[in-house]
PDB file of N, CA and C in Angstrom:
ATOM      1  N   UNK A 132      -9.757 139.892  29.479  1.00  0.00           N
ATOM      2  CA  UNK A 132     -10.580 139.725  30.652  1.00  0.00           C
ATOM      3  C   UNK A 132      -9.673 139.654  31.874  1.00  0.00           C
ATOM      4  N   UNK A 133     -10.106 140.290  32.920  1.00  0.00           N
ATOM      5  CA  UNK A 133      -9.404 140.308  34.197  1.00  0.00           C
ATOM      6  C   UNK A 133      -9.242 138.875  34.723  1.00  0.00           C
ATOM      7  N   UNK A 134      -8.099 138.571  35.321  1.00  0.00           N
ATOM      8  CA  UNK A 134      -7.819 137.217  35.815  1.00  0.00           C
ATOM      9  C   UNK A 134      -8.817 136.789  36.888  1.00  0.00           C
ATOM     10  N   UNK A 135      -9.214 137.723  37.724  1.00  0.00           N
ATOM     11  CA  UNK A 135     -10.170 137.403  38.779  1.00  0.00           C
ATOM     12  C   UNK A 135     -11.528 137.032  38.188  1.00  0.00           C
ATOM     13  N   UNK A 136     -11.941 137.759  37.166  1.00  0.00           N
ATOM     14  CA  UNK A 136     -13.211 137.469  36.498  1.00  0.00           C
ATOM     15  C   UNK A 136     -13.119 136.122  35.789  1.00  0.00           C
ATOM     16  N   UNK A 137     -11.995 135.865  35.147  1.00  0.00           N
ATOM     17  CA  UNK A 137     -11.797 134.597  34.452  1.00  0.00           C
ATOM     18  C   UNK A 137     -11.888 133.424  35.429  1.00  0.00           C
ATOM     19  N   UNK A 138     -11.290 133.583  36.607  1.00  0.00           N
ATOM     20  CA  UNK A 138     -11.369 132.533  37.627  1.00  0.00           C
ATOM     21  C   UNK A 138     -12.800 132.327  38.090  1.00  0.00           C
ATOM     22  N   UNK A 139     -13.550 133.417  38.248  1.00  0.00           N
ATOM     23  CA  UNK A 139     -14.960 133.316  38.642  1.00  0.00           C
ATOM     24  C   UNK A 139     -15.757 132.555  37.599  1.00  0.00           C
ATOM     25  N   UNK A 140     -15.525 132.867  36.325  1.00  0.00           N
ATOM     26  CA  UNK A 140     -16.232 132.194  35.239  1.00  0.00           C
ATOM     27  C   UNK A 140     -15.887 130.706  35.239  1.00  0.00           C
ATOM     28  N   UNK A 141     -14.623 130.366  35.442  1.00  0.00           N
ATOM     29  CA  UNK A 141     -14.212 128.967  35.486  1.00  0.00           C
ATOM     30  C   UNK A 141     -14.872 128.233  36.655  1.00  0.00           C
ATOM     31  N   UNK A 142     -15.008 128.918  37.784  1.00  0.00           N
ATOM     32  CA  UNK A 142     -15.675 128.326  38.942  1.00  0.00           C
ATOM     33  C   UNK A 142     -17.145 128.068  38.630  1.00  0.00           C
ATOM     34  N   UNK A 143     -17.785 129.018  37.988  1.00  0.00           N
ATOM     35  CA  UNK A 143     -19.190 128.862  37.611  1.00  0.00           C
ATOM     36  C   UNK A 143     -19.352 127.702  36.636  1.00  0.00           C
ATOM     37  N   UNK A 144     -18.452 127.608  35.662  1.00  0.00           N
ATOM     38  CA  UNK A 144     -18.495 126.502  34.695  1.00  0.00           C
ATOM     39  C   UNK A 144     -18.375 125.165  35.409  1.00  0.00           C
ATOM     40  N   UNK A 145     -17.451 125.072  36.350  1.00  0.00           N
ATOM     41  CA  UNK A 145     -17.263 123.817  37.096  1.00  0.00           C
ATOM     42  C   UNK A 145     -18.517 123.464  37.887  1.00  0.00           C
ATOM     43  N   UNK A 146     -19.133 124.453  38.507  1.00  0.00           N
ATOM     44  CA  UNK A 146     -20.353 124.201  39.276  1.00  0.00           C
ATOM     45  C   UNK A 146     -21.500 123.769  38.365  1.00  0.00           C
ATOM     46  N   UNK A 147     -21.633 124.409  37.222  1.00  0.00           N
ATOM     47  CA  UNK A 147     -22.692 124.035  36.280  1.00  0.00           C
ATOM     48  C   UNK A 147     -22.484 122.614  35.763  1.00  0.00           C
ATOM     49  N   UNK A 148     -21.233 122.248  35.487  1.00  0.00           N
ATOM     50  CA  UNK A 148     -20.940 120.880  35.049  1.00  0.00           C
ATOM     51  C   UNK A 148     -21.286 119.872  36.135  1.00  0.00           C
ATOM     52  N   UNK A 149     -20.999 120.215  37.385  1.00  0.00           N
ATOM     53  CA  UNK A 149     -21.325 119.318  38.498  1.00  0.00           C
ATOM     54  C   UNK A 149     -22.839 119.137  38.613  1.00  0.00           C
ATOM     55  N   UNK A 150     -23.580 120.206  38.446  1.00  0.00           N
ATOM     56  CA  UNK A 150     -25.041 120.128  38.496  1.00  0.00           C
ATOM     57  C   UNK A 150     -25.555 119.248  37.365  1.00  0.00           C
ATOM     58  N   UNK A 151     -25.027 119.432  36.164  1.00  0.00           N
ATOM     59  CA  UNK A 151     -25.450 118.625  35.014  1.00  0.00           C
ATOM     60  C   UNK A 151     -25.166 117.146  35.267  1.00  0.00           C
ATOM     61  N   UNK A 152     -24.013 116.833  35.829  1.00  0.00           N
ATOM     62  CA  UNK A 152     -23.674 115.433  36.138  1.00  0.00           C
ATOM     63  C   UNK A 152     -24.640 114.855  37.176  1.00  0.00           C
ATOM     64  N   UNK A 153     -24.956 115.646  38.195  1.00  0.00           N
ATOM     65  CA  UNK A 153     -25.898 115.174  39.214  1.00  0.00           C
ATOM     66  C   UNK A 153     -27.271 114.918  38.611  1.00  0.00           C
ATOM     67  N   UNK A 154     -27.729 115.804  37.753  1.00  0.00           N
ATOM     68  CA  UNK A 154     -29.020 115.606  37.096  1.00  0.00           C
ATOM     69  C   UNK A 154     -29.002 114.336  36.252  1.00  0.00           C
ATOM     70  N   UNK A 155     -27.889 114.091  35.561  1.00  0.00           N
ATOM     71  CA  UNK A 155     -27.752 112.859  34.776  1.00  0.00           C
ATOM     72  C   UNK A 155     -27.833 111.627  35.680  1.00  0.00           C
ATOM     73  N   UNK A 156     -27.131 111.675  36.811  1.00  0.00           N
ATOM     74  CA  UNK A 156     -27.139 110.543  37.736  1.00  0.00           C
ATOM     75  C   UNK A 156     -28.537 110.295  38.300  1.00  0.00           C
ATOM     76  N   UNK A 157     -29.227 111.361  38.659  1.00  0.00           N
ATOM     77  CA  UNK A 157     -30.586 111.215  39.181  1.00  0.00           C
ATOM     78  C   UNK A 157     -31.497 110.634  38.113  1.00  0.00           C
ATOM     79  N   UNK A 158     -31.360 111.129  36.899  1.00  0.00           N
ATOM     80  CA  UNK A 158     -32.168 110.628  35.785  1.00  0.00           C
ATOM     81  C   UNK A 158     -31.934 109.132  35.569  1.00  0.00           C
ATOM     82  N   UNK A 159     -30.680 108.716  35.594  1.00  0.00           N
ATOM     83  CA  UNK A 159     -30.362 107.305  35.420  1.00  0.00           C
ATOM     84  C   UNK A 159     -30.916 106.466  36.569  1.00  0.00           C
ATOM     85  N   UNK A 160     -30.850 107.003  37.791  1.00  0.00           N
ATOM     86  CA  UNK A 160     -31.398 106.305  38.941  1.00  0.00           C
ATOM     87  C   UNK A 160     -32.908 106.124  38.827  1.00  0.00           C
ATOM     88  N   UNK A 161     -33.580 107.159  38.349  1.00  0.00           N
ATOM     89  CA  UNK A 161     -35.028 107.061  38.155  1.00  0.00           C
ATOM     90  C   UNK A 161     -35.337 105.992  37.113  1.00  0.00           C
ATOM     91  N   UNK A 162     -34.572 105.970  36.032  1.00  0.00           N
ATOM     92  CA  UNK A 162     -34.781 104.952  34.999  1.00  0.00           C
ATOM     93  C   UNK A 162     -34.576 103.543  35.536  1.00  0.00           C
ATOM     94  N   UNK A 163     -33.617 103.376  36.446  1.00  0.00           N
ATOM     95  CA  UNK A 163     -33.342 102.047  37.015  1.00  0.00           C
ATOM     96  C   UNK A 163     -34.373 101.634  38.057  1.00  0.00           C
ATOM     97  N   UNK A 164     -34.771 102.576  38.900  1.00  0.00           N
ATOM     98  CA  UNK A 164     -35.578 102.246  40.071  1.00  0.00           C
ATOM     99  C   UNK A 164     -37.087 102.282  39.850  1.00  0.00           C
ATOM    100  N   UNK A 165     -37.526 103.071  38.890  1.00  0.00           N
ATOM    101  CA  UNK A 165     -38.959 103.248  38.711  1.00  0.00           C
ATOM    102  C   UNK A 165     -39.380 102.854  37.307  1.00  0.00           C
ATOM    103  N   UNK A 166     -40.608 102.418  37.200  1.00  0.00           N
ATOM    104  CA  UNK A 166     -41.146 102.027  35.899  1.00  0.00           C
ATOM    105  C   UNK A 166     -42.410 102.835  35.646  1.00  0.00           C
ATOM    106  N   UNK A 167     -42.709 103.031  34.393  1.00  0.00           N
ATOM    107  CA  UNK A 167     -43.936 103.726  34.041  1.00  0.00           C
ATOM    108  C   UNK A 167     -43.669 105.013  33.293  1.00  0.00           C
ATOM    109  N   UNK A 168     -44.722 105.537  32.723  1.00  0.00           N
ATOM    110  CA  UNK A 168     -44.588 106.711  31.868  1.00  0.00           C
ATOM    111  C   UNK A 168     -44.166 107.937  32.661  1.00  0.00           C
ATOM    112  N   UNK A 169     -44.607 108.028  33.927  1.00  0.00           N
ATOM    113  CA  UNK A 169     -44.211 109.164  34.754  1.00  0.00           C
ATOM    114  C   UNK A 169     -42.720 109.185  35.000  1.00  0.00           C
ATOM    115  N   UNK A 170     -42.145 108.021  35.229  1.00  0.00           N
ATOM    116  CA  UNK A 170     -40.708 107.920  35.461  1.00  0.00           C
ATOM    117  C   UNK A 170     -39.937 108.305  34.205  1.00  0.00           C
ATOM    118  N   UNK A 171     -40.424 107.882  33.069  1.00  0.00           N
ATOM    119  CA  UNK A 171     -39.771 108.207  31.796  1.00  0.00           C
ATOM    120  C   UNK A 171     -39.807 109.711  31.559  1.00  0.00           C
ATOM    121  N   UNK A 172     -40.953 110.317  31.810  1.00  0.00           N
ATOM    122  CA  UNK A 172     -41.082 111.763  31.609  1.00  0.00           C
ATOM    123  C   UNK A 172     -40.199 112.534  32.586  1.00  0.00           C
ATOM    124  N   UNK A 173     -40.162 112.085  33.824  1.00  0.00           N
ATOM    125  CA  UNK A 173     -39.330 112.735  34.830  1.00  0.00           C
ATOM    126  C   UNK A 173     -37.854 112.652  34.440  1.00  0.00           C
ATOM    127  N   UNK A 174     -37.407 111.463  34.070  1.00  0.00           N
ATOM    128  CA  UNK A 174     -36.013 111.273  33.671  1.00  0.00           C
ATOM    129  C   UNK A 174     -35.684 112.110  32.440  1.00  0.00           C
ATOM    130  N   UNK A 175     -36.617 112.172  31.517  1.00  0.00           N
ATOM    131  CA  UNK A 175     -36.412 112.966  30.306  1.00  0.00           C
ATOM    132  C   UNK A 175     -36.298 114.451  30.632  1.00  0.00           C
ATOM    133  N   UNK A 176     -37.123 114.919  31.547  1.00  0.00           N
ATOM    134  CA  UNK A 176     -37.066 116.324  31.956  1.00  0.00           C
ATOM    135  C   UNK A 176     -35.728 116.646  32.614  1.00  0.00           C
ATOM    136  N   UNK A 177     -35.238 115.729  33.435  1.00  0.00           N
ATOM    137  CA  UNK A 177     -33.940 115.933  34.072  1.00  0.00           C
ATOM    138  C   UNK A 177     -32.815 115.962  33.037  1.00  0.00           C
ATOM    139  N   UNK A 178     -32.897 115.079  32.044  1.00  0.00           N
ATOM    140  CA  UNK A 178     -31.898 115.074  30.973  1.00  0.00           C
ATOM    141  C   UNK A 178     -31.935 116.389  30.197  1.00  0.00           C
ATOM    142  N   UNK A 179     -33.132 116.886  29.962  1.00  0.00           N
ATOM    143  CA  UNK A 179     -33.287 118.168  29.265  1.00  0.00           C
ATOM    144  C   UNK A 179     -32.659 119.304  30.071  1.00  0.00           C
ATOM    145  N   UNK A 180     -32.909 119.317  31.364  1.00  0.00           N
ATOM    146  CA  UNK A 180     -32.328 120.347  32.227  1.00  0.00           C
ATOM    147  C   UNK A 180     -30.807 120.253  32.225  1.00  0.00           C
ATOM    148  N   UNK A 181     -30.284 119.034  32.291  1.00  0.00           N
ATOM    149  CA  UNK A 181     -28.832 118.836  32.255  1.00  0.00           C
ATOM    150  C   UNK A 181     -28.255 119.376  30.950  1.00  0.00           C
ATOM    151  N   UNK A 182     -28.956 119.135  29.856  1.00  0.00           N
ATOM    152  CA  UNK A 182     -28.508 119.650  28.564  1.00  0.00           C
ATOM    153  C   UNK A 182     -28.478 121.170  28.527  1.00  0.00           C
ATOM    154  N   UNK A 183     -29.440 121.777  29.175  1.00  0.00           N
ATOM    155  CA  UNK A 183     -29.472 123.247  29.224  1.00  0.00           C
ATOM    156  C   UNK A 183     -28.303 123.786  30.042  1.00  0.00           C
ATOM    157  N   UNK A 184     -27.977 123.117  31.131  1.00  0.00           N
ATOM    158  CA  UNK A 184     -26.812 123.528  31.913  1.00  0.00           C
ATOM    159  C   UNK A 184     -25.541 123.397  31.072  1.00  0.00           C
ATOM    160  N   UNK A 185     -25.438 122.316  30.304  1.00  0.00           N
ATOM    161  CA  UNK A 185     -24.261 122.135  29.439  1.00  0.00           C
ATOM    162  C   UNK A 185     -24.189 123.218  28.369  1.00  0.00           C
ATOM    163  N   UNK A 186     -25.339 123.634  27.854  1.00  0.00           N
ATOM    164  CA  UNK A 186     -25.363 124.698  26.848  1.00  0.00           C
ATOM    165  C   UNK A 186     -24.855 126.005  27.446  1.00  0.00           C
ATOM    166  N   UNK A 187     -25.223 126.274  28.685  1.00  0.00           N
ATOM    167  CA  UNK A 187     -24.744 127.487  29.349  1.00  0.00           C
ATOM    168  C   UNK A 187     -23.231 127.419  29.533  1.00  0.00           C
ATOM    169  N   UNK A 188     -22.722 126.260  29.942  1.00  0.00           N
ATOM    170  CA  UNK A 188     -21.269 126.139  30.116  1.00  0.00           C
ATOM    171  C   UNK A 188     -20.552 126.338  28.784  1.00  0.00           C
ATOM    172  N   UNK A 189     -21.147 125.838  27.725  1.00  0.00           N
ATOM    173  CA  UNK A 189     -20.555 126.003  26.397  1.00  0.00           C
ATOM    174  C   UNK A 189     -20.465 127.491  26.043  1.00  0.00           C
ATOM    175  N   UNK A 190     -21.535 128.222  26.319  1.00  0.00           N
ATOM    176  CA  UNK A 190     -21.536 129.653  26.037  1.00  0.00           C
ATOM    177  C   UNK A 190     -20.521 130.400  26.915  1.00  0.00           C
ATOM    178  N   UNK A 191     -20.424 130.007  28.171  1.00  0.00           N
ATOM    179  CA  UNK A 191     -19.470 130.657  29.052  1.00  0.00           C
ATOM    180  C   UNK A 191     -18.021 130.410  28.623  1.00  0.00           C
ATOM    181  N   UNK A 192     -17.776 129.255  28.050  1.00  0.00           N
ATOM    182  CA  UNK A 192     -16.407 128.955  27.578  1.00  0.00           C
ATOM    183  C   UNK A 192     -16.006 129.829  26.396  1.00  0.00           C
ATOM    184  N   UNK A 193     -16.983 130.354  25.694  1.00  0.00           N
ATOM    185  CA  UNK A 193     -16.697 131.227  24.560  1.00  0.00           C
ATOM    186  C   UNK A 193     -16.194 132.605  24.990  1.00  0.00           C
ATOM    187  N   UNK A 194     -16.461 132.937  26.257  1.00  0.00           N
ATOM    188  CA  UNK A 194     -16.088 134.265  26.740  1.00  0.00           C
ATOM    189  C   UNK A 194     -14.597 134.400  26.831  1.00  0.00           C
TER     190      UNK A 194
END
């Protein structure tokens, strides 16, 4: 793989990891600040989205 392409992929991986971390932080904040089934579902959805971002980074690392 071309070095420039490899650097682009690494940049994308870093950005995806940052997004996943932010989603995790937001999810944890919702769990701390809000109560009720809606908050639980919202936090769970954010955790699911973060997991999907991590799965994409995992696949990109295989390249």
